Every structure is written in structure tokens, then in C-alpha cells.
Amino acid sequence: MLRIVVAKPGLDGHDRGAKVVARALRDAGHEVVYTGLHQTPEQIVETALQEDADLIGLSVLSGAHMTLFRRILELLEQRDARDIVVFGGGIVPEEDVAPLHELGVAKIFTPGATTGEITGWVAEHFADEADRPA
């Protein structure tokens, strides 16, 4: 079973999609911690460390995706926790996807992605980690 922190960084107040993704990941058999709205990158990383998370999933609709993803990756690096995989989605222009991958974001799901695509990606890429004892 994977431990996944699902977070809404920044000032964006719309969390329906994040809650749907969190529930889909939980229904797929993962332990999911949803942090709630208006989380700072520092709060998100601290939660991931306290929860011994394998992945952090960010939902960003505010347009601040480059800044927020970069800061979370920097904080993980500072805390020697780059083994925590960061993925996300929301309103991310196609031209920003490649730069986010270059920063170290594992996957970006753009608008219209289904919960099946997200849970399938997690299952496909992290099957070995999911089989470890909790």
C-alpha cells in the first residue's frame, strides 16, 4: 500500500477535483492523506515527512504551478526526501509540462484526465512500492 499526500497549495479555493482524486486513490487501495485548502509548500512537505509518504499529489488551479512545484521540490531536496515522488494536475498549460518534468515532477495530469488514468499511472509506476508491508 502506498501512502499518498494529496494537497492544495496556495490560495486556490477549489478542491472538488482534489477530493475526487484522493477518494479514487483510496478506493484503489492506497492510504491517502488530504491536507485541505490553502496549504503552504512547507506544510505540505512537513505532512509528507510526518506521514512517511511515498508520493505527493498536488492540485493547482491558480496559475502558480511553476512556483509551487519548484518550491516543494526544493524543500524535499533540503530535507533529503527526494525519494518522495511529486505529481500533480489542474490548470497547467501544455507548454509548462516539459519544464515541470525537468524540475523533477514525475507526472502532470491536465484537465480532462480521468481518475482511472491517475490511479492507473500510480499502479503502473509504483507497483513494487505498493506491495511492501505498511
mmCIF file of C-alpha atoms in Angstrom:
data_model
loop_
_atom_site.group_PDB
_atom_site.id
_atom_site.type_symbol
_atom_site.label_atom_id
_atom_site.label_comp_id
_atom_site.label_asym_id
_atom_site.label_seq_id
_atom_site.Cartn_x
_atom_site.Cartn_y
_atom_site.Cartn_z
ATOM 1 C CA MET A 1 0.000 0.000 0.000
ATOM 2 C CA LEU A 2 1.307 3.417 -0.957
ATOM 3 C CA ARG A 3 0.977 6.481 1.239
ATOM 4 C CA ILE A 4 -0.030 9.471 -0.837
ATOM 5 C CA VAL A 5 -0.437 13.051 0.355
ATOM 6 C CA VAL A 6 -2.918 14.981 -1.792
ATOM 7 C CA ALA A 7 -2.581 18.719 -1.326
ATOM 8 C CA LYS A 8 -3.990 22.050 -2.482
ATOM 9 C CA PRO A 9 -1.135 24.541 -2.283
ATOM 10 C CA GLY A 10 -1.566 28.286 -2.400
ATOM 11 C CA LEU A 11 -4.618 30.466 -2.481
ATOM 12 C CA ASP A 12 -6.798 28.360 -4.763
ATOM 13 C CA GLY A 13 -10.065 27.580 -3.004
ATOM 14 C CA HIS A 14 -11.483 24.930 -5.324
ATOM 15 C CA ASP A 15 -10.857 21.428 -4.044
ATOM 16 C CA ARG A 16 -13.553 19.235 -5.575
ATOM 17 C CA GLY A 17 -11.097 17.688 -8.049
ATOM 18 C CA ALA A 18 -8.501 17.044 -5.348
ATOM 19 C CA LYS A 19 -11.117 15.325 -3.202
ATOM 20 C CA VAL A 20 -12.258 13.175 -6.135
ATOM 21 C CA VAL A 21 -8.651 12.148 -6.862
ATOM 22 C CA ALA A 22 -7.978 11.452 -3.171
ATOM 23 C CA ARG A 23 -11.057 9.221 -2.980
ATOM 24 C CA ALA A 24 -10.129 7.386 -6.203
ATOM 25 C CA LEU A 25 -6.619 6.708 -4.895
ATOM 26 C CA ARG A 26 -8.063 5.491 -1.599
ATOM 27 C CA ASP A 27 -10.546 3.262 -3.434
ATOM 28 C CA ALA A 28 -7.606 1.858 -5.421
ATOM 29 C CA GLY A 29 -6.141 0.618 -2.135
ATOM 30 C CA HIS A 30 -3.746 3.387 -1.132
ATOM 31 C CA GLU A 31 -3.518 5.242 2.133
ATOM 32 C CA VAL A 32 -4.358 8.868 1.316
ATOM 33 C CA VAL A 33 -3.928 11.973 3.440
ATOM 34 C CA TYR A 34 -5.763 15.019 2.103
ATOM 35 C CA THR A 35 -4.279 18.195 3.579
ATOM 36 C CA GLY A 36 -7.141 20.568 2.861
ATOM 37 C CA LEU A 37 -7.123 24.001 1.255
ATOM 38 C CA HIS A 38 -4.567 26.807 1.368
ATOM 39 C CA GLN A 39 -1.505 24.769 2.280
ATOM 40 C CA THR A 40 1.972 26.244 2.043
ATOM 41 C CA PRO A 41 4.719 24.205 0.398
ATOM 42 C CA GLU A 42 6.329 23.948 3.837
ATOM 43 C CA GLN A 43 3.148 22.484 5.351
ATOM 44 C CA ILE A 44 2.783 20.001 2.501
ATOM 45 C CA VAL A 45 6.356 18.755 2.773
ATOM 46 C CA GLU A 46 6.101 18.524 6.569
ATOM 47 C CA THR A 47 2.903 16.470 6.260
ATOM 48 C CA ALA A 48 4.554 14.170 3.701
ATOM 49 C CA LEU A 49 7.517 13.612 6.015
ATOM 50 C CA GLN A 50 5.355 13.029 9.097
ATOM 51 C CA GLU A 51 3.149 10.587 7.185
ATOM 52 C CA ASP A 52 6.128 8.778 5.615
ATOM 53 C CA ALA A 53 4.554 9.431 2.216
ATOM 54 C CA ASP A 54 5.687 7.762 -0.977
ATOM 55 C CA LEU A 55 4.057 10.346 -3.233
ATOM 56 C CA ILE A 56 2.743 13.894 -3.104
ATOM 57 C CA GLY A 57 -0.080 14.782 -5.465
ATOM 58 C CA LEU A 58 -0.697 18.498 -5.962
ATOM 59 C CA SER A 59 -3.797 20.113 -7.388
ATOM 60 C CA VAL A 60 -3.061 23.607 -8.714
ATOM 61 C CA LEU A 61 -5.698 25.726 -10.406
ATOM 62 C CA SER A 62 -4.312 29.157 -9.508
ATOM 63 C CA GLY A 63 -1.703 29.545 -12.255
ATOM 64 C CA ALA A 64 1.146 29.414 -9.720
ATOM 65 C CA HIS A 65 2.110 25.841 -10.649
ATOM 66 C CA MET A 66 5.716 26.615 -11.661
ATOM 67 C CA THR A 67 6.447 28.383 -8.363
ATOM 68 C CA LEU A 68 4.605 25.901 -6.145
ATOM 69 C CA PHE A 69 6.007 22.716 -7.684
ATOM 70 C CA ARG A 70 9.533 24.193 -7.711
ATOM 71 C CA ARG A 71 9.314 25.178 -4.041
ATOM 72 C CA ILE A 72 8.038 21.764 -2.940
ATOM 73 C CA LEU A 73 10.841 20.027 -4.831
ATOM 74 C CA GLU A 74 13.384 22.410 -3.263
ATOM 75 C CA LEU A 75 12.047 21.682 0.219
ATOM 76 C CA LEU A 76 12.146 17.931 -0.384
ATOM 77 C CA GLU A 77 15.767 18.298 -1.517
ATOM 78 C CA GLN A 78 16.622 20.318 1.605
ATOM 79 C CA ARG A 79 15.043 17.677 3.824
ATOM 80 C CA ASP A 80 16.869 14.847 1.994
ATOM 81 C CA ALA A 81 13.498 13.477 0.884
ATOM 82 C CA ARG A 82 13.733 13.486 -2.925
ATOM 83 C CA ASP A 83 12.636 9.849 -2.845
ATOM 84 C CA ILE A 84 9.086 11.181 -2.367
ATOM 85 C CA VAL A 85 7.620 11.341 -5.864
ATOM 86 C CA VAL A 86 5.761 14.518 -6.812
ATOM 87 C CA PHE A 87 2.946 14.512 -9.347
ATOM 88 C CA GLY A 88 0.018 16.773 -9.941
ATOM 89 C CA GLY A 89 -2.595 18.296 -12.091
ATOM 90 C CA GLY A 90 -5.005 21.104 -12.577
ATOM 91 C CA ILE A 91 -4.848 24.043 -14.904
ATOM 92 C CA VAL A 92 -1.342 23.590 -16.309
ATOM 93 C CA PRO A 93 -0.688 24.858 -19.836
ATOM 94 C CA GLU A 94 0.808 22.261 -22.170
ATOM 95 C CA GLU A 95 3.942 24.393 -22.626
ATOM 96 C CA ASP A 96 4.663 24.148 -18.874
ATOM 97 C CA VAL A 97 4.509 20.344 -18.683
ATOM 98 C CA ALA A 98 8.035 19.707 -20.047
ATOM 99 C CA PRO A 99 9.668 22.344 -17.781
ATOM 100 C CA LEU A 100 7.892 20.791 -14.787
ATOM 101 C CA HIS A 101 9.247 17.359 -15.758
ATOM 102 C CA GLU A 102 12.730 18.907 -15.997
ATOM 103 C CA LEU A 103 12.313 20.241 -12.446
ATOM 104 C CA GLY A 104 11.570 16.711 -11.265
ATOM 105 C CA VAL A 105 7.773 16.449 -11.337
ATOM 106 C CA ALA A 106 7.016 12.846 -12.287
ATOM 107 C CA LYS A 107 3.661 13.405 -13.999
ATOM 108 C CA ILE A 108 1.215 16.196 -14.776
ATOM 109 C CA PHE A 109 -2.439 15.408 -15.408
ATOM 110 C CA THR A 110 -4.116 18.122 -17.425
ATOM 111 C CA PRO A 111 -7.827 18.982 -17.414
ATOM 112 C CA GLY A 112 -9.944 16.102 -18.596
ATOM 113 C CA ALA A 113 -7.739 13.385 -17.102
ATOM 114 C CA THR A 114 -9.862 10.639 -15.603
ATOM 115 C CA THR A 115 -9.436 9.153 -12.162
ATOM 116 C CA GLY A 116 -8.710 5.872 -13.947
ATOM 117 C CA GLU A 117 -5.756 7.466 -15.731
ATOM 118 C CA ILE A 118 -4.398 8.738 -12.417
ATOM 119 C CA THR A 119 -4.863 5.526 -10.455
ATOM 120 C CA GLY A 120 -3.569 3.533 -13.437
ATOM 121 C CA TRP A 121 -0.416 5.646 -13.621
ATOM 122 C CA VAL A 122 0.199 5.144 -9.904
ATOM 123 C CA ALA A 123 -0.374 1.385 -10.194
ATOM 124 C CA GLU A 124 1.861 1.055 -13.252
ATOM 125 C CA HIS A 125 4.787 3.091 -11.959
ATOM 126 C CA PHE A 126 4.754 2.223 -8.271
ATOM 127 C CA ALA A 127 3.590 -1.399 -8.129
ATOM 128 C CA ASP A 128 6.730 -2.545 -6.275
ATOM 129 C CA GLU A 129 6.319 0.099 -3.559
ATOM 130 C CA ALA A 130 2.606 -0.677 -3.226
ATOM 131 C CA ASP A 131 3.382 -4.312 -2.415
ATOM 132 C CA ARG A 132 5.549 -3.503 0.573
ATOM 133 C CA PRO A 133 4.060 -4.005 4.040
ATOM 134 C CA ALA A 134 2.553 -0.917 5.664
#
